[in-house]
Amino acid sequence: MSSFAHPPDEMTLRQAADSAGIRVGVAVQAGPLRNDATYADLVAAEFQSVTTENALKMEVLRPSRASFDFSDADAIVDFAQGRGLAVRGHVLLWHRQVPGWLEAGDFSREELLAILREHIQTVVGRYRGRIAAWDVVNEALLEDGSYRPTLFYNVIGAEYIDLAFQWAHEADPDALLFYNDYGAEEQNAKSDAVYALLTRLRQRGIPVHGVGMQMHLNATQPLNLYSVAANVGRLEALGLRVEITELDVSVGASPDAAQLAAQNSVYFNLGALCRALRGCAGLTVWGVSDAGSWINTPQSPDAPLLFDVAYERKAAYFALRDGLRGG
Ligand code: XIL
């Protein structure tokens, strides 16, 4: 397998991000990191941080209540350490990709609290000092701003959010702890609820340091950047950092030139926005090449990322790089 060769006289994404004072990252999977040198070299050449796309999800980590399987997560964290990359740990509590034994266990409040506490402390503790930031709670709110009725919420109540952050902080006091969600980028009912939730958490002294904005976007529905900027500003005023955590920009199966241009604009604008906003500390794309993107499926082909299936840089790559450079 050939290794990734970046033209030596050209700026990389990570150099562009450095010039902006922000961190650019990518979601990775353990399989290609182990088996595909081009993938691994590309990640190390272009990005400053990696996010575990699936390896730290409960479904992967917890085949049974009594056991943990850290093999994929260890592979990613070891790779990152070896190449000098930071790691964003995704994700401690999310209502999806939950193991069957937990969903079907009919646990009492006390039992569920004990299980979640053990889970969070074991996982965060294992990577103490090696995972710089964690998505502690993911997608806890609905579009109308109410709490999502997940297993965690239904059995424990909203207090599960406070406890998750406290347990994670106890296990690694230096890790940055994030609340992560989608559809709360612009000022709207959901982002108002995120803001209110984070305000309450901060008032109660809960150790929460940032908000992740997923940004699974569509080229034809760009965000209102003024609204995003205002939203980032109010979160920053709470003392929080904001990161774009899961960026991809869908263009559908056979994009025409206008759709591709629209995709490029989204990447450019978000790079430039993150550079311009003091509150925006990082930007992570949700996958390396289009081949591995979660939204590119046989039923619904797509090309939402920065590199094509041959790991060639796409126009979207140059657009994001230009945005990060402030060009
Ligand atoms: C996705 C992964 O990319 C897929 O491989 C997996 O099958 C499903 O989850 N929001 C999140 C991420 O927070 O964890 C999701 O990742 C995408 C949506």
GROMACS .gro file of C-alpha atoms and ligand atoms in nm:
model
  345
    1MET     CA    1   0.000   0.000   0.000
    2SER     CA    2   0.143   0.337  -0.094
    3SER     CA    3   0.171   0.602   0.170
    4PHE     CA    4   0.009   0.941   0.159
    5ALA     CA    5   0.232   1.194  -0.013
    6HIS     CA    6   0.146   1.554   0.047
    7PRO     CA    7   0.311   1.793  -0.201
    8PRO     CA    8   0.603   1.912   0.015
    9ASP     CA    9   0.579   2.276  -0.084
   10GLU     CA   10   0.210   2.303  -0.004
   11MET     CA   11   0.042   2.398   0.319
   12THR     CA   12  -0.145   2.123   0.502
   13LEU     CA   13  -0.476   2.161   0.678
   14ARG     CA   14  -0.302   2.144   1.011
   15GLN     CA   15  -0.066   2.426   0.915
   16ALA     CA   16  -0.365   2.634   0.809
   17ALA     CA   17  -0.538   2.557   1.139
   18ASP     CA   18  -0.223   2.644   1.334
   19SER     CA   19  -0.220   2.982   1.165
   20ALA     CA   20  -0.578   3.028   1.287
   21GLY     CA   21  -0.501   2.919   1.643
   22ILE     CA   22  -0.750   2.634   1.619
   23ARG     CA   23  -0.728   2.258   1.600
   24VAL     CA   24  -0.843   2.062   1.298
   25GLY     CA   25  -0.942   1.700   1.353
   26VAL     CA   26  -1.093   1.396   1.188
   27ALA     CA   27  -1.305   1.103   1.299
   28VAL     CA   28  -1.119   0.775   1.253
   29GLN     CA   29  -1.185   0.403   1.265
   30ALA     CA   30  -0.950   0.140   1.401
   31GLY     CA   31  -0.971  -0.094   1.098
   32PRO     CA   32  -0.810   0.129   0.836
   33LEU     CA   33  -0.564   0.269   1.090
   34ARG     CA   34  -0.439  -0.086   1.136
   35ASN     CA   35  -0.455  -0.197   0.772
   36ASP     CA   36  -0.420   0.102   0.544
   37ALA     CA   37  -0.093   0.298   0.561
   38THR     CA   38  -0.224   0.565   0.325
   39TYR     CA   39  -0.515   0.637   0.558
   40ALA     CA   40  -0.289   0.649   0.864
   41ASP     CA   41  -0.027   0.869   0.701
   42LEU     CA   42  -0.287   1.106   0.563
   43VAL     CA   43  -0.444   1.149   0.907
   44ALA     CA   44  -0.105   1.220   1.067
   45ALA     CA   45  -0.001   1.463   0.791
   46GLU     CA   46  -0.317   1.669   0.769
   47PHE     CA   47  -0.479   1.680   1.115
   48GLN     CA   48  -0.389   1.768   1.472
   49SER     CA   49  -0.650   1.554   1.641
   50VAL     CA   50  -0.856   1.241   1.594
   51THR     CA   51  -1.201   1.154   1.722
   52THR     CA   52  -1.300   0.792   1.784
   53GLU     CA   53  -1.586   0.750   1.537
   54ASN     CA   54  -1.726   0.433   1.697
   55ALA     CA   55  -1.454   0.273   1.911
   56LEU     CA   56  -1.558   0.431   2.242
   57LYS     CA   57  -1.932   0.381   2.201
   58MET     CA   58  -2.091   0.166   2.466
   59GLU     CA   59  -2.205  -0.094   2.213
   60VAL     CA   60  -1.844  -0.149   2.105
   61LEU     CA   61  -1.685  -0.123   2.450
   62ARG     CA   62  -1.934  -0.329   2.646
   63PRO     CA   63  -2.016  -0.667   2.492
   64SER     CA   64  -2.154  -0.762   2.834
   65ARG     CA   65  -2.211  -0.599   3.168
   66ALA     CA   66  -1.907  -0.772   3.310
   67SER     CA   67  -1.659  -0.699   3.032
   68PHE     CA   68  -1.489  -0.421   2.841
   69ASP     CA   69  -1.335  -0.451   2.495
   70PHE     CA   70  -1.082  -0.173   2.450
   71SER     CA   71  -0.905  -0.317   2.145
   72ASP     CA   72  -1.026  -0.063   1.888
   73ALA     CA   73  -1.003   0.232   2.124
   74ASP     CA   74  -0.651   0.133   2.228
   75ALA     CA   75  -0.548   0.106   1.864
   76ILE     CA   76  -0.667   0.461   1.796
   77VAL     CA   77  -0.520   0.615   2.112
   78ASP     CA   78  -0.186   0.436   2.059
   79PHE     CA   79  -0.174   0.555   1.699
   80ALA     CA   80  -0.248   0.912   1.803
   81GLN     CA   81   0.015   0.910   2.074
   82GLY     CA   82   0.272   0.764   1.838
   83ARG     CA   83   0.206   1.036   1.581
   84GLY     CA   84   0.168   1.326   1.821
   85LEU     CA   85  -0.203   1.377   1.767
   86ALA     CA   86  -0.459   1.477   2.029
   87VAL     CA   87  -0.763   1.257   2.087
   88ARG     CA   88  -1.128   1.358   2.130
   89GLY     CA   89  -1.309   1.077   2.308
   90HIS     CA   90  -1.655   1.017   2.162
   91VAL     CA   91  -1.879   0.932   2.347
   92LEU     CA   92  -1.969   0.845   2.707
   93LEU     CA   93  -2.350   0.868   2.714
   94TRP     CA   94  -2.561   0.852   2.400
   95HIS     CA   95  -2.900   0.687   2.348
   96ARG     CA   96  -2.784   0.515   2.027
   97GLN     CA   97  -2.536   0.228   1.992
   98VAL     CA   98  -2.623   0.116   2.345
   99PRO     CA   99  -2.566  -0.256   2.411
  100GLY     CA  100  -2.870  -0.484   2.415
  101TRP     CA  101  -2.803  -0.601   2.772
  102LEU     CA  102  -2.832  -0.242   2.893
  103GLU     CA  103  -3.143  -0.154   2.689
  104ALA     CA  104  -3.323  -0.470   2.792
  105GLY     CA  105  -3.194  -0.497   3.147
  106ASP     CA  106  -3.490  -0.330   3.319
  107PHE     CA  107  -3.250  -0.185   3.574
  108SER     CA  108  -3.359   0.017   3.875
  109ARG     CA  109  -3.242   0.376   3.919
  110GLU     CA  110  -2.976   0.267   4.166
  111GLU     CA  111  -2.851  -0.012   3.939
  112LEU     CA  112  -2.835   0.212   3.635
  113LEU     CA  113  -2.648   0.480   3.829
  114ALA     CA  114  -2.395   0.219   3.939
  115ILE     CA  115  -2.352   0.086   3.584
  116LEU     CA  116  -2.303   0.431   3.431
  117ARG     CA  117  -2.066   0.539   3.705
  118GLU     CA  118  -1.854   0.228   3.661
  119HIS     CA  119  -1.861   0.273   3.283
  120ILE     CA  120  -1.755   0.636   3.282
  121GLN     CA  121  -1.491   0.603   3.550
  122THR     CA  122  -1.339   0.293   3.394
  123VAL     CA  123  -1.325   0.434   3.043
  124VAL     CA  124  -1.212   0.788   3.126
  125GLY     CA  125  -0.970   0.653   3.388
  126ARG     CA  126  -0.808   0.415   3.142
  127TYR     CA  127  -0.718   0.701   2.908
  128ARG     CA  128  -0.642   0.960   3.176
  129GLY     CA  129  -0.388   1.204   3.037
  130ARG     CA  130  -0.416   1.053   2.687
  131ILE     CA  131  -0.761   1.170   2.578
  132ALA     CA  132  -0.766   1.548   2.587
  133ALA     CA  133  -1.141   1.603   2.545
  134TRP     CA  134  -1.455   1.396   2.590
  135ASP     CA  135  -1.804   1.417   2.449
  136VAL     CA  136  -1.962   1.328   2.782
  137VAL     CA  137  -2.328   1.356   2.691
  138ASN     CA  138  -2.454   1.345   2.332
  139GLU     CA  139  -2.795   1.449   2.197
  140ALA     CA  140  -2.977   1.481   2.530
  141LEU     CA  141  -3.225   1.736   2.396
  142LEU     CA  142  -3.499   1.732   2.134
  143GLU     CA  143  -3.565   1.992   1.867
  144ASP     CA  144  -3.828   2.167   2.083
  145GLY     CA  145  -3.578   2.197   2.367
  146SER     CA  146  -3.724   1.931   2.594
  147TYR     CA  147  -3.519   1.644   2.732
  148ARG     CA  148  -3.496   1.345   2.501
  149PRO     CA  149  -3.674   1.054   2.670
  150THR     CA  150  -3.379   0.818   2.666
  151LEU     CA  151  -3.321   0.521   2.893
  152PHE     CA  152  -3.094   0.742   3.102
  153TYR     CA  153  -3.349   1.022   3.135
  154ASN     CA  154  -3.647   0.797   3.191
  155VAL     CA  155  -3.486   0.595   3.469
  156ILE     CA  156  -3.261   0.854   3.635
  157GLY     CA  157  -3.400   1.195   3.541
  158ALA     CA  158  -3.205   1.496   3.416
  159GLU     CA  159  -2.957   1.449   3.700
  160TYR     CA  160  -2.783   1.186   3.487
  161ILE     CA  161  -2.623   1.472   3.295
  162ASP     CA  162  -2.474   1.634   3.607
  163LEU     CA  163  -2.348   1.301   3.734
  164ALA     CA  164  -2.188   1.202   3.402
  165PHE     CA  165  -1.980   1.520   3.398
  166GLN     CA  166  -1.885   1.480   3.765
  167TRP     CA  167  -1.778   1.119   3.722
  168ALA     CA  168  -1.575   1.199   3.411
  169HIS     CA  169  -1.404   1.489   3.587
  170GLU     CA  170  -1.316   1.271   3.886
  171ALA     CA  171  -1.160   1.014   3.655
  172ASP     CA  172  -0.951   1.272   3.464
  173PRO     CA  173  -0.946   1.622   3.615
  174ASP     CA  174  -0.747   1.759   3.319
  175ALA     CA  175  -0.975   1.643   3.039
  176LEU     CA  176  -1.200   1.897   2.869
  177LEU     CA  177  -1.561   1.784   2.898
  178PHE     CA  178  -1.817   1.860   2.627
  179TYR     CA  179  -2.190   1.852   2.574
  180ASN     CA  180  -2.240   1.754   2.207
  181ASP     CA  181  -2.551   1.783   1.989
  182TYR     CA  182  -2.687   1.852   1.640
  183GLY     CA  183  -2.933   2.112   1.516
  184ALA     CA  184  -2.825   2.357   1.786
  185GLU     CA  185  -2.580   2.559   1.576
  186GLU     CA  186  -2.801   2.855   1.496
  187GLN     CA  187  -3.010   3.038   1.752
  188ASN     CA  188  -3.329   2.833   1.772
  189ALA     CA  189  -3.542   2.650   2.027
  190LYS     CA  190  -3.290   2.371   2.062
  191SER     CA  191  -2.982   2.590   2.098
  192ASP     CA  192  -3.175   2.805   2.348
  193ALA     CA  193  -3.228   2.486   2.548
  194VAL     CA  194  -2.861   2.389   2.518
  195TYR     CA  195  -2.769   2.735   2.642
  196ALA     CA  196  -3.015   2.708   2.932
  197LEU     CA  197  -2.889   2.359   3.021
  198LEU     CA  198  -2.525   2.470   3.017
  199THR     CA  199  -2.612   2.779   3.222
  200ARG     CA  200  -2.772   2.561   3.489
  201LEU     CA  201  -2.480   2.319   3.488
  202ARG     CA  202  -2.229   2.601   3.528
  203GLN     CA  203  -2.438   2.760   3.808
  204ARG     CA  204  -2.431   2.431   3.995
  205GLY     CA  205  -2.057   2.407   3.954
  206ILE     CA  206  -2.070   2.103   3.726
  207PRO     CA  207  -1.738   2.055   3.542
  208VAL     CA  208  -1.839   2.120   3.182
  209HIS     CA  209  -1.598   2.302   2.954
  210GLY     CA  210  -1.736   2.304   2.606
  211VAL     CA  211  -2.014   2.254   2.358
  212GLY     CA  212  -1.976   2.042   2.048
  213MET     CA  213  -2.176   2.135   1.740
  214GLN     CA  214  -2.196   1.825   1.522
  215MET     CA  215  -2.277   1.996   1.190
  216HIS     CA  216  -2.389   1.712   0.968
  217LEU     CA  217  -2.489   1.957   0.699
  218ASN     CA  218  -2.640   1.964   0.355
  219ALA     CA  219  -2.482   2.175   0.080
  220THR     CA  220  -2.820   2.312  -0.024
  221GLN     CA  221  -2.914   2.427   0.327
  222PRO     CA  222  -2.619   2.632   0.453
  223LEU     CA  223  -2.633   2.763   0.808
  224ASN     CA  224  -2.697   3.127   0.883
  225LEU     CA  225  -2.346   3.222   0.990
  226TYR     CA  226  -2.454   3.534   1.177
  227SER     CA  227  -2.686   3.323   1.386
  228VAL     CA  228  -2.414   3.062   1.450
  229ALA     CA  229  -2.171   3.338   1.548
  230ALA     CA  230  -2.421   3.486   1.795
  231ASN     CA  231  -2.483   3.142   1.943
  232VAL     CA  232  -2.111   3.071   1.980
  233GLY     CA  233  -2.075   3.414   2.141
  234ARG     CA  234  -2.332   3.350   2.411
  235LEU     CA  235  -2.176   3.012   2.493
  236GLU     CA  236  -1.833   3.173   2.509
  237ALA     CA  237  -1.974   3.433   2.749
  238LEU     CA  238  -2.064   3.143   2.980
  239GLY     CA  239  -1.697   3.051   2.986
  240LEU     CA  240  -1.734   2.763   2.741
  241ARG     CA  241  -1.536   2.673   2.434
  242VAL     CA  242  -1.715   2.560   2.120
  243GLU     CA  243  -1.593   2.306   1.869
  244ILE     CA  244  -1.740   2.190   1.540
  245THR     CA  245  -1.723   1.818   1.611
  246GLU     CA  246  -1.869   1.612   1.325
  247LEU     CA  247  -1.865   1.820   1.010
  248ASP     CA  248  -1.972   1.669   0.680
  249VAL     CA  249  -2.159   1.830   0.391
  250SER     CA  250  -2.397   1.609   0.195
  251VAL     CA  251  -2.430   1.663  -0.180
  252GLY     CA  252  -2.633   1.356  -0.276
  253ALA     CA  253  -2.561   1.090  -0.537
  254SER     CA  254  -2.467   1.287  -0.848
  255PRO     CA  255  -2.396   1.646  -0.755
  256ASP     CA  256  -2.391   1.906  -1.030
  257ALA     CA  257  -2.139   2.190  -1.044
  258ALA     CA  258  -2.365   2.420  -0.843
  259GLN     CA  259  -2.402   2.168  -0.563
  260LEU     CA  260  -2.028   2.110  -0.548
  261ALA     CA  261  -1.970   2.484  -0.539
  262ALA     CA  262  -2.223   2.507  -0.256
  263GLN     CA  263  -2.038   2.233  -0.068
  264ASN     CA  264  -1.711   2.420  -0.109
  265SER     CA  265  -1.872   2.738   0.023
  266VAL     CA  266  -1.992   2.561   0.335
  267TYR     CA  267  -1.643   2.430   0.406
  268PHE     CA  268  -1.480   2.764   0.334
  269ASN     CA  269  -1.728   2.958   0.544
  270LEU     CA  270  -1.703   2.730   0.845
  271GLY     CA  271  -1.323   2.736   0.837
  272ALA     CA  272  -1.330   3.114   0.816
  273LEU     CA  273  -1.597   3.140   1.086
  274CYS     CA  274  -1.408   2.920   1.329
  275ARG     CA  275  -1.094   3.120   1.262
  276ALA     CA  276  -1.276   3.447   1.323
  277LEU     CA  277  -1.456   3.350   1.643
  278ARG     CA  278  -1.256   3.350   1.963
  279GLY     CA  279  -1.503   3.100   2.108
  280CYS     CA  280  -1.441   2.841   1.834
  281ALA     CA  281  -1.149   2.623   1.936
  282GLY     CA  282  -1.157   2.345   1.681
  283LEU     CA  283  -1.314   2.186   1.377
  284THR     CA  284  -1.341   1.811   1.317
  285VAL     CA  285  -1.464   1.643   0.999
  286TRP     CA  286  -1.656   1.318   1.032
  287GLY     CA  287  -1.434   1.084   0.837
  288VAL     CA  288  -1.127   1.081   0.614
  289SER     CA  289  -1.243   0.995   0.262
  290ASP     CA  290  -1.584   0.970   0.101
  291ALA     CA  291  -1.536   0.593   0.090
  292GLY     CA  292  -1.563   0.569   0.466
  293SER     CA  293  -1.832   0.828   0.529
  294TRP     CA  294  -2.132   0.713   0.733
  295ILE     CA  295  -2.371   0.894   0.498
  296ASN     CA  296  -2.224   0.740   0.182
  297THR     CA  297  -2.413   0.412   0.153
  298PRO     CA  298  -2.505   0.187  -0.141
  299GLN     CA  299  -2.870   0.292  -0.104
  300SER     CA  300  -2.780   0.659  -0.086
  301PRO     CA  301  -2.438   0.743  -0.233
  302ASP     CA  302  -2.280   1.068  -0.125
  303ALA     CA  303  -1.950   1.255  -0.126
  304PRO     CA  304  -1.955   1.473   0.186
  305LEU     CA  305  -1.588   1.483   0.291
  306LEU     CA  306  -1.252   1.638   0.197
  307PHE     CA  307  -1.079   1.344   0.026
  308ASP     CA  308  -1.215   1.124  -0.252
  309VAL     CA  309  -1.214   0.745  -0.251
  310ALA     CA  310  -0.855   0.747  -0.384
  311TYR     CA  311  -0.748   0.982  -0.100
  312GLU     CA  312  -0.704   1.267  -0.345
  313ARG     CA  313  -0.772   1.612  -0.204
  314LYS     CA  314  -1.105   1.747  -0.331
  315ALA     CA  315  -1.205   2.107  -0.398
  316ALA     CA  316  -1.374   2.091  -0.056
  317TYR     CA  317  -1.030   2.036   0.101
  318PHE     CA  318  -0.886   2.348  -0.059
  319ALA     CA  319  -1.195   2.546   0.033
  320LEU     CA  320  -1.167   2.451   0.399
  321ARG     CA  321  -0.794   2.520   0.397
  322ASP     CA  322  -0.849   2.862   0.243
  323GLY     CA  323  -1.115   2.938   0.503
  324LEU     CA  324  -0.885   2.835   0.789
  325ARG     CA  325  -0.607   3.052   0.646
  326GLY     CA  326  -0.843   3.346   0.637
  327GLY     CA  327  -0.808   3.360   0.259
  328XIL     C1  328  -2.212   0.741   1.336
  328XIL     C2  329  -2.092   0.668   1.278
  328XIL     O1  330  -2.026   0.754   1.189
  328XIL     C3  331  -2.138   0.542   1.207
  328XIL     O2  332  -2.026   0.466   1.163
  328XIL     C4  333  -2.226   0.457   1.299
  328XIL     O3  334  -2.275   0.346   1.229
  328XIL     C5  335  -2.340   0.540   1.353
  328XIL     O4  336  -2.287   0.657   1.419
  328XIL     N1  337  -2.395   1.168   1.554
  328XIL     C6  338  -2.296   1.117   1.636
  328XIL     C7  339  -2.206   1.012   1.585
  328XIL     O5  340  -2.275   1.170   1.746
  328XIL     O6  341  -2.166   0.922   1.685
  328XIL     C8  342  -2.265   0.935   1.469
  328XIL     O7  343  -2.165   0.849   1.415
  328XIL     C9  344  -2.320   1.030   1.365
  328XIL    C10  345  -2.429   1.116   1.425
   0.00000   0.00000   0.00000
